[in-house]
Coordinates of C-alpha atoms and ligand atoms in Angstrom, one line a residue:
M697 CA 104.0 235.6 22.1
S698 CA 106.7 233.1 22.5
E699 CA 108.1 232.4 25.9
R700 CA 110.4 229.5 24.9
G701 CA 113.3 229.1 27.3
A702 CA 111.8 231.6 29.7
R703 CA 111.0 231.0 33.3
V704 CA 107.3 231.8 33.6
A705 CA 105.4 232.3 36.8
V706 CA 101.6 232.5 36.7
R707 CA 99.6 233.6 39.7
G708 CA 96.1 232.4 40.5
D709 CA 94.1 229.7 42.4
L710 CA 95.6 226.3 41.4
L711 CA 93.2 223.4 41.1
D712 CA 94.1 219.8 40.2
F713 CA 94.0 216.3 41.6
T714 CA 96.4 214.0 43.4
G715 CA 94.1 210.9 43.2
A716 CA 90.7 209.8 42.0
P717 CA 87.8 211.3 43.9
A718 CA 85.2 208.8 45.0
W719 CA 81.6 208.8 43.5
G720 CA 79.4 211.3 45.3
E721 CA 82.2 212.8 47.4
T722 CA 82.0 216.6 47.5
D723 CA 84.7 216.9 50.2
S724 CA 87.5 214.9 48.7
A725 CA 91.1 214.4 49.8
A726 CA 92.0 213.9 46.1
V727 CA 91.4 217.5 45.3
R728 CA 94.4 219.8 45.5
F729 CA 93.3 223.4 45.8
R730 CA 96.1 226.0 46.3
P731 CA 94.6 229.5 46.4
D732 CA 96.7 232.4 45.5
H733 CA 99.9 230.6 44.4
W734 CA 102.5 231.2 41.8
L735 CA 102.8 228.3 39.4
L736 CA 106.4 228.1 38.2
I737 CA 107.1 226.9 34.6
E738 CA 110.6 226.2 33.4
D739 CA 111.7 224.6 30.1
G740 CA 108.1 223.8 29.3
R741 CA 107.4 221.8 32.5
I742 CA 105.9 222.6 35.8
A743 CA 108.8 223.5 38.2
G744 CA 106.9 224.2 41.4
A745 CA 104.3 226.3 43.1
Q746 CA 104.7 228.8 45.9
T747 CA 102.8 231.6 47.7
E748 CA 105.6 234.2 47.6
A749 CA 106.2 236.1 44.4
P750 CA 109.1 234.7 42.4
S751 CA 112.3 236.7 41.9
E752 CA 113.2 239.0 39.0
G753 CA 114.4 236.3 36.8
W754 CA 110.8 235.0 36.2
L755 CA 108.4 236.4 33.7
R756 CA 105.3 237.0 35.8
H757 CA 101.7 236.9 34.8
D758 CA 99.4 237.9 37.6
H759 CA 96.0 236.3 37.4
A760 CA 95.1 236.7 41.0
G761 CA 91.5 235.5 41.7
R762 CA 91.4 233.4 38.5
L763 CA 91.4 229.6 38.4
I764 CA 94.4 227.8 37.0
L765 CA 93.9 224.2 35.9
P766 CA 95.7 221.6 33.8
G767 CA 94.6 221.8 30.2
F768 CA 91.6 219.6 29.5
I769 CA 92.0 216.3 27.7
D770 CA 89.3 215.4 25.1
T771 CA 89.5 211.7 24.7
H772 CA 87.2 211.4 21.7
V773 CA 86.7 214.1 19.0
H774 CA 86.5 214.2 15.2
S775 CA 88.5 216.9 13.5
P776 CA 86.5 216.9 10.2
Q777 CA 83.2 217.2 12.0
L778 CA 83.5 220.8 13.0
D779 CA 81.6 221.3 9.7
V780 CA 78.6 219.2 10.9
I781 CA 78.3 220.3 14.5
A782 CA 74.7 221.2 15.2
S783 CA 73.1 219.3 12.3
Y784 CA 69.4 218.9 12.7
G785 CA 67.1 216.0 12.8
T786 CA 68.8 212.6 12.9
E787 CA 70.0 209.7 15.1
L788 CA 73.4 208.2 14.7
L789 CA 73.1 206.0 11.6
D790 CA 71.1 208.6 9.6
W791 CA 73.4 211.3 10.9
L792 CA 76.4 209.6 9.5
T793 CA 75.0 209.2 6.0
T794 CA 73.2 212.5 5.8
H795 CA 75.7 214.9 7.4
T796 CA 78.9 213.3 8.4
F797 CA 80.1 211.2 5.5
P798 CA 79.7 214.0 2.9
A799 CA 81.8 216.3 5.2
E800 CA 84.5 213.7 5.6
A801 CA 84.7 213.0 1.9
R802 CA 85.8 216.6 1.3
H803 CA 89.1 215.7 3.1
A804 CA 90.3 214.0 -0.1
D805 CA 91.3 217.6 -0.9
I806 CA 94.6 218.3 0.8
A807 CA 94.2 222.0 1.0
H808 CA 90.9 221.5 2.8
T809 CA 92.2 219.0 5.2
E810 CA 95.2 221.1 6.1
A811 CA 93.1 224.2 6.7
T812 CA 90.7 222.1 8.8
A813 CA 93.4 220.6 10.9
S814 CA 94.7 224.0 11.9
C815 CA 91.3 225.4 12.5
F816 CA 90.4 222.4 14.6
L817 CA 93.4 222.5 16.9
D818 CA 93.2 226.2 17.4
A819 CA 89.5 225.7 18.3
L820 CA 90.5 223.1 20.9
L821 CA 93.0 225.5 22.4
A822 CA 90.4 228.3 22.5
H823 CA 88.2 226.0 24.5
G824 CA 90.9 225.1 27.1
T825 CA 91.7 221.7 25.6
T826 CA 95.4 221.1 25.2
A827 CA 95.4 217.3 24.5
A828 CA 93.1 215.1 22.5
V829 CA 92.4 211.7 21.0
V830 CA 91.2 212.4 17.5
F831 CA 89.5 210.8 14.6
P832 CA 90.5 212.5 11.3
T833 CA 89.2 210.7 8.2
V834 CA 90.0 207.7 6.1
H835 CA 92.4 209.8 4.0
K836 CA 96.1 209.5 4.8
A837 CA 96.5 213.3 4.2
S838 CA 94.0 214.1 6.9
V839 CA 96.3 212.3 9.5
N840 CA 99.5 214.0 8.1
A841 CA 97.8 217.4 8.3
L842 CA 96.5 216.8 11.9
F843 CA 99.8 215.5 13.2
A844 CA 101.8 218.3 11.5
A845 CA 99.5 221.0 12.9
A846 CA 99.8 219.4 16.4
E847 CA 103.5 219.2 16.2
T848 CA 103.7 222.9 15.3
R849 CA 101.6 223.7 18.3
G850 CA 103.5 221.3 20.6
M851 CA 100.3 219.5 21.5
R852 CA 99.8 216.0 22.8
V853 CA 97.6 214.4 20.1
I854 CA 96.7 210.7 19.6
A855 CA 95.2 210.0 16.2
G856 CA 95.2 207.6 13.3
K857 CA 93.7 207.0 9.9
V858 CA 90.1 205.9 10.0
L859 CA 89.7 202.3 8.8
M860 CA 86.5 201.7 6.8
D861 CA 86.3 199.1 4.2
R862 CA 82.5 198.4 4.0
N863 CA 79.1 200.0 4.6
A864 CA 80.4 203.4 3.7
P865 CA 80.2 205.5 0.5
E866 CA 82.7 204.5 -2.2
N867 CA 84.7 207.7 -1.8
L868 CA 85.3 207.0 1.9
R869 CA 86.3 203.3 1.7
D870 CA 89.7 201.8 1.9
D871 CA 90.5 198.1 1.8
V872 CA 92.5 195.7 3.9
V873 CA 95.7 196.1 1.8
T874 CA 95.7 199.9 1.3
G875 CA 94.5 200.6 4.8
G876 CA 97.4 198.4 6.1
H877 CA 100.0 200.2 4.0
D878 CA 98.7 203.6 5.0
M879 CA 98.9 202.7 8.6
E880 CA 102.5 201.4 8.3
E881 CA 103.6 204.6 6.7
L882 CA 101.8 206.8 9.2
I883 CA 103.1 204.9 12.2
A884 CA 106.7 205.1 10.9
R885 CA 106.4 208.8 10.3
W886 CA 104.5 210.0 13.4
H887 CA 104.2 207.5 16.3
G888 CA 106.5 208.7 19.1
R889 CA 107.5 211.9 17.3
A890 CA 107.2 215.1 19.4
R891 CA 104.1 214.6 21.6
L892 CA 102.3 212.5 19.1
A893 CA 101.1 208.9 19.2
Y894 CA 99.3 206.7 16.7
A895 CA 96.0 205.1 17.4
V896 CA 94.8 202.2 15.3
T897 CA 91.4 203.8 14.4
V898 CA 88.5 201.5 13.6
R899 CA 85.5 203.7 12.9
F900 CA 83.1 201.1 14.3
A901 CA 82.6 197.4 13.7
A902 CA 79.9 198.1 11.1
T903 CA 82.3 199.7 8.7
S904 CA 85.2 197.3 8.9
S905 CA 85.1 193.7 7.5
P906 CA 86.2 190.9 9.9
E907 CA 89.4 190.8 7.9
Q908 CA 90.1 194.5 8.5
L909 CA 89.3 194.1 12.2
A910 CA 91.8 191.2 12.3
L911 CA 94.5 193.3 10.7
A912 CA 93.9 196.1 13.2
G913 CA 94.2 193.5 16.0
H914 CA 97.4 192.1 14.7
L915 CA 98.9 195.5 14.5
C916 CA 98.0 196.3 18.1
A917 CA 99.4 192.9 19.2
A918 CA 102.6 193.5 17.3
D919 CA 103.2 196.9 18.9
P920 CA 101.7 197.4 22.3
S921 CA 102.7 201.1 22.4
L922 CA 100.0 201.8 19.8
Y923 CA 96.7 203.1 21.0
M924 CA 93.3 201.9 19.6
Q925 CA 90.2 203.9 19.3
T926 CA 86.7 203.1 18.1
H927 CA 83.0 203.5 18.9
V928 CA 81.0 200.9 20.9
A929 CA 77.4 200.5 21.9
E930 CA 76.3 204.0 21.3
N931 CA 72.8 203.7 19.8
R932 CA 70.2 201.0 19.9
A933 CA 69.8 200.6 16.1
E934 CA 73.5 200.4 15.8
V935 CA 73.7 197.7 18.4
R936 CA 71.0 195.7 16.5
W937 CA 72.9 196.1 13.2
I938 CA 76.2 194.9 14.8
K939 CA 74.3 191.8 16.1
E940 CA 73.2 191.1 12.5
L941 CA 76.7 191.6 11.1
F942 CA 78.4 189.5 13.8
P943 CA 75.8 187.0 14.9
A944 CA 78.3 184.7 16.7
A945 CA 79.6 187.5 19.0
R946 CA 78.2 187.5 22.5
S947 CA 78.1 191.3 22.5
Y948 CA 79.2 194.3 20.5
L949 CA 82.3 194.8 22.7
D950 CA 83.2 191.1 22.1
V951 CA 83.5 191.8 18.4
Y952 CA 86.4 194.0 19.2
A953 CA 87.7 191.7 21.9
D954 CA 87.6 188.7 19.5
A955 CA 89.7 190.7 17.0
G956 CA 92.3 191.6 19.6
L957 CA 91.3 195.2 20.0
L958 CA 90.5 195.3 23.7
N959 CA 93.6 196.2 25.7
G960 CA 94.9 198.9 28.1
K961 CA 95.5 201.3 25.2
S962 CA 91.9 201.1 23.9
V963 CA 89.6 204.1 23.9
F964 CA 86.0 203.2 23.4
A965 CA 83.6 206.0 22.7
H966 CA 80.2 205.9 24.4
G967 CA 79.6 202.4 25.8
I968 CA 76.0 203.2 26.7
W969 CA 74.5 199.8 25.9
L970 CA 76.9 197.5 27.7
D971 CA 76.2 194.8 30.2
D972 CA 78.0 193.7 33.3
T973 CA 80.1 191.1 31.4
D974 CA 81.3 193.9 29.0
R975 CA 82.1 196.2 31.9
A976 CA 84.1 193.5 33.6
A977 CA 86.0 192.8 30.4
L978 CA 86.8 196.6 30.0
A979 CA 88.0 196.8 33.6
A980 CA 90.1 193.6 33.3
A981 CA 91.8 195.0 30.1
G982 CA 92.4 198.5 31.6
A983 CA 90.6 200.0 28.6
Q984 CA 88.6 203.2 28.9
I985 CA 85.3 204.6 27.9
A986 CA 85.3 208.0 26.5
H987 CA 81.9 209.3 27.8
S988 CA 80.5 211.8 25.3
P989 CA 77.6 213.6 27.1
S990 CA 76.6 216.3 24.7
S991 CA 76.7 213.8 21.8
N992 CA 74.6 211.3 23.6
L993 CA 72.0 213.9 24.3
F994 CA 72.1 215.6 20.9
L995 CA 71.8 212.3 18.9
G996 CA 69.4 210.8 21.4
S997 CA 71.7 207.9 22.0
G998 CA 71.0 207.2 25.6
L999 CA 72.1 207.7 29.2
F1000 CA 75.5 206.5 30.0
G1001 CA 75.7 204.4 33.2
W1002 CA 78.7 206.1 34.7
R1003 CA 78.2 204.7 38.2
A1004 CA 77.9 201.1 37.0
A1005 CA 81.2 201.6 35.0
E1006 CA 82.8 203.0 38.1
Q1007 CA 81.6 200.2 40.3
A1008 CA 83.0 197.7 37.8
G1009 CA 86.4 199.4 37.9
V1010 CA 86.2 200.8 34.3
N1011 CA 88.2 203.9 33.5
V1012 CA 85.9 206.7 32.4
S1013 CA 87.2 209.8 30.7
L1014 CA 85.2 212.7 29.2
A1015 CA 84.9 213.6 25.5
S1016 CA 83.2 216.2 23.3
D1017 CA 82.6 213.8 20.3
V1018 CA 82.1 216.9 18.1
G1019 CA 80.3 216.9 15.6
G1020 CA 77.8 214.5 17.3
G1021 CA 78.6 216.6 20.4
T1022 CA 77.5 220.2 20.4
S1023 CA 80.5 221.8 22.0
L1024 CA 84.3 221.5 22.1
S1025 CA 84.0 222.9 25.6
M1026 CA 84.8 220.2 28.1
L1027 CA 83.0 222.4 30.7
R1028 CA 79.8 222.3 28.6
N1029 CA 80.2 218.5 28.3
M1030 CA 80.6 218.3 32.1
A1031 CA 77.4 220.2 32.6
D1032 CA 75.7 217.8 30.2
A1033 CA 77.3 214.8 32.0
Y1034 CA 75.7 216.0 35.3
K1035 CA 72.3 216.2 33.7
I1036 CA 72.6 212.7 32.2
Q1037 CA 73.4 211.3 35.7
A1038 CA 70.5 213.3 37.2
L1039 CA 68.1 211.7 34.7
A1040 CA 69.5 208.3 35.8
G1041 CA 68.9 209.3 39.5
E1042 CA 72.6 209.8 40.2
R1043 CA 74.7 212.9 41.1
L1044 CA 78.0 213.7 39.4
T1045 CA 80.3 215.8 41.5
A1046 CA 82.4 218.5 40.0
W1047 CA 85.4 216.6 41.2
K1048 CA 84.5 213.5 39.4
A1049 CA 83.7 215.4 36.2
L1050 CA 86.9 217.6 36.3
H1051 CA 89.0 214.6 37.2
A1052 CA 87.7 212.7 34.2
A1053 CA 88.8 215.5 31.9
T1054 CA 92.3 215.9 33.5
R1055 CA 94.2 213.4 35.7
G1056 CA 91.7 210.6 35.1
A1057 CA 92.0 210.8 31.3
A1058 CA 95.8 211.1 31.6
H1059 CA 96.1 208.0 33.7
A1060 CA 93.7 206.0 31.6
L1061 CA 95.9 206.9 28.6
G1062 CA 99.1 206.0 30.4
L1063 CA 100.2 209.6 30.4
G1064 CA 99.8 210.5 34.0
D1065 CA 103.4 211.7 34.3
E1066 CA 103.0 214.1 31.3
I1067 CA 99.5 215.7 31.3
G1068 CA 96.4 216.2 33.4
S1069 CA 98.0 217.7 36.6
L1070 CA 99.9 220.6 38.0
A1071 CA 102.5 218.3 39.6
V1072 CA 106.2 219.2 39.4
G1073 CA 107.7 217.6 36.3
S1074 CA 104.4 217.5 34.3
M1075 CA 104.4 219.3 31.0
A1076 CA 103.1 222.8 31.4
D1077 CA 99.8 222.4 29.6
V1078 CA 97.9 224.9 31.7
C1079 CA 94.8 227.0 31.3
I1080 CA 93.7 230.2 33.1
W1081 CA 90.0 230.7 33.6
D1082 CA 87.7 233.5 34.8
R1083 CA 85.5 232.4 37.6
A1084 CA 82.5 234.0 36.0
A1085 CA 81.5 235.4 32.6
G1086 CA 78.6 237.8 33.0
P1087 CA 76.5 239.0 36.0
V1088 CA 74.5 235.8 36.7
A1089 CA 77.6 233.6 37.1
A1090 CA 79.3 236.3 39.1
R1091 CA 76.4 236.6 41.5
R1092 CA 76.3 232.8 41.9
D1093 CA 80.0 232.6 42.4
V1094 CA 80.1 235.0 45.4
L1095 CA 77.2 233.2 47.1
A1096 CA 78.9 229.8 47.1
R1097 CA 79.7 228.6 50.6
T1098 CA 82.1 225.7 49.9
L1099 CA 84.8 225.0 47.4
H1100 CA 82.7 222.2 45.7
E1101 CA 79.7 224.5 45.5
Q1102 CA 81.7 227.2 43.9
V1103 CA 83.5 224.9 41.4
F1104 CA 80.3 223.0 40.6
A1105 CA 78.6 226.3 39.7
W1106 CA 81.6 227.3 37.6
M1107 CA 81.6 223.9 35.8
T1108 CA 77.9 224.3 35.1
L1109 CA 77.9 227.9 34.0
A1110 CA 81.3 228.4 32.4
D1111 CA 82.4 227.8 28.8
E1112 CA 85.0 229.0 26.4
R1113 CA 84.2 232.7 27.2
N1114 CA 85.7 232.1 30.6
L1115 CA 89.1 231.1 29.1
V1116 CA 91.7 233.7 29.6
A1117 CA 94.8 231.9 28.4
A1118 CA 96.1 228.5 27.4
Y1119 CA 99.7 227.3 27.6
V1120 CA 101.1 224.2 25.9
A1121 CA 104.5 223.0 27.1
G1122 CA 104.9 226.4 28.7
E1123 CA 104.2 228.3 25.4
S1124 CA 101.3 230.7 25.1
R1125 CA 99.0 229.1 22.5
Y1126 CA 95.8 231.0 23.2
A1127 CA 95.2 234.5 24.8
R1128 CA 91.8 236.1 24.9
V1129 CA 91.8 239.2 22.9
L1130 CA 89.4 241.3 25.0
S1131 CA 90.7 240.7 28.5
S1132 CA 88.7 242.3 31.4
Ligands
GUN401 N1 79.9 205.8 15.1 C1 80.6 205.6 14.0 N2 81.1 206.8 13.5 C2 80.7 207.7 14.4 C3 80.9 209.1 14.4 O1 81.5 209.7 13.5 N3 80.3 209.8 15.5 C4 79.6 209.1 16.4 N4 79.2 209.8 17.5 N5 79.4 207.8 16.4 C5 80.0 207.1 15.4
ZN402 ZN1 82.7 209.7 17.7

């Protein structure tokens, strides 16, 4: 169903943020809840919101009683790893060699990588995620396929060719020269086209030589509009290995900082095993941590210190990290994030979690005017959600006494089955087949 050029109005309970909710605050002025409003979408952007029904000229979709939120932003996810989601029995380093590298090697096949890219983006949309920061593979074709599929769908996608010139299987290794040429070509083709942006993509410090890290750093310095994405301090054995590989570095994060890879456009996945100095450096740079709760639990990596990051002023966004993560659903990941904080003796509010997957992620990416909110002028990346899927959630929903209680129960119990529709730039990109 194409609605290009149409003026579309969607009725429901609008929920987004006008600021960052404080830690532990269940009653927050940053929450904007507008029950029973019509959200107006014109030329792919949000044009307004009102309580009265819009006039005849608007194509109306009445979802009264349902929640309408900005599409979720997944700030760290691997497109080729759909094929290894839920793989048994390993921690990070074994998981990479046993499950992940073989799946990524299959992306040398262009037909396979193109089919995977489409499947992956459609799966994101079917989980209510309309924007993402993505790792494809080392293969140039995997990046071309992902960006082309994202452009077709009008999605905001940030991605780049994975750099890996050591400590990886032969069929997944590049080198400083070919990696550099591939990046140049991909940046020229995709960076700034449609809603796409290039991220210099260092898999992690263990799989790039110091020379390749330096090349990546030079590229970021030469063009500050480029993003940078990598993994940091995820797993204890990994941290020990990095110490062996870079004995002169003060910390794992400093390996990246020394190479010029720590800046306001850097997205660092995980950041579990950091210290105060690292957190201060992340905050000073305006970099972000893509907290990946279901992955951290599934791979047994550790409990992320969200509050310490918050207190240090570090931007924290939320990510699925599929296939280390066990669901593309940002709601499932929020529920896991709450449990991680509970194990650490902390409480994560629904506001903090939802903000990290919408406005917070958008701002940390420098895209606050485009995505992550229902503000007038934002791109109309919007999802419509059922409040409950099934009798247990429905019963819990009606018993909730406050908005936070209700939304927290929703966040904890909901998943992709609750998704009714997803719009990207005002276009319908997902519609549940069996609507109730
Ligand atoms: N560290 C290096 N590569 C990966 C990856 O693919 N997934 C996760 N979770 N951590 C990594
Ligand atoms: Zn990852």
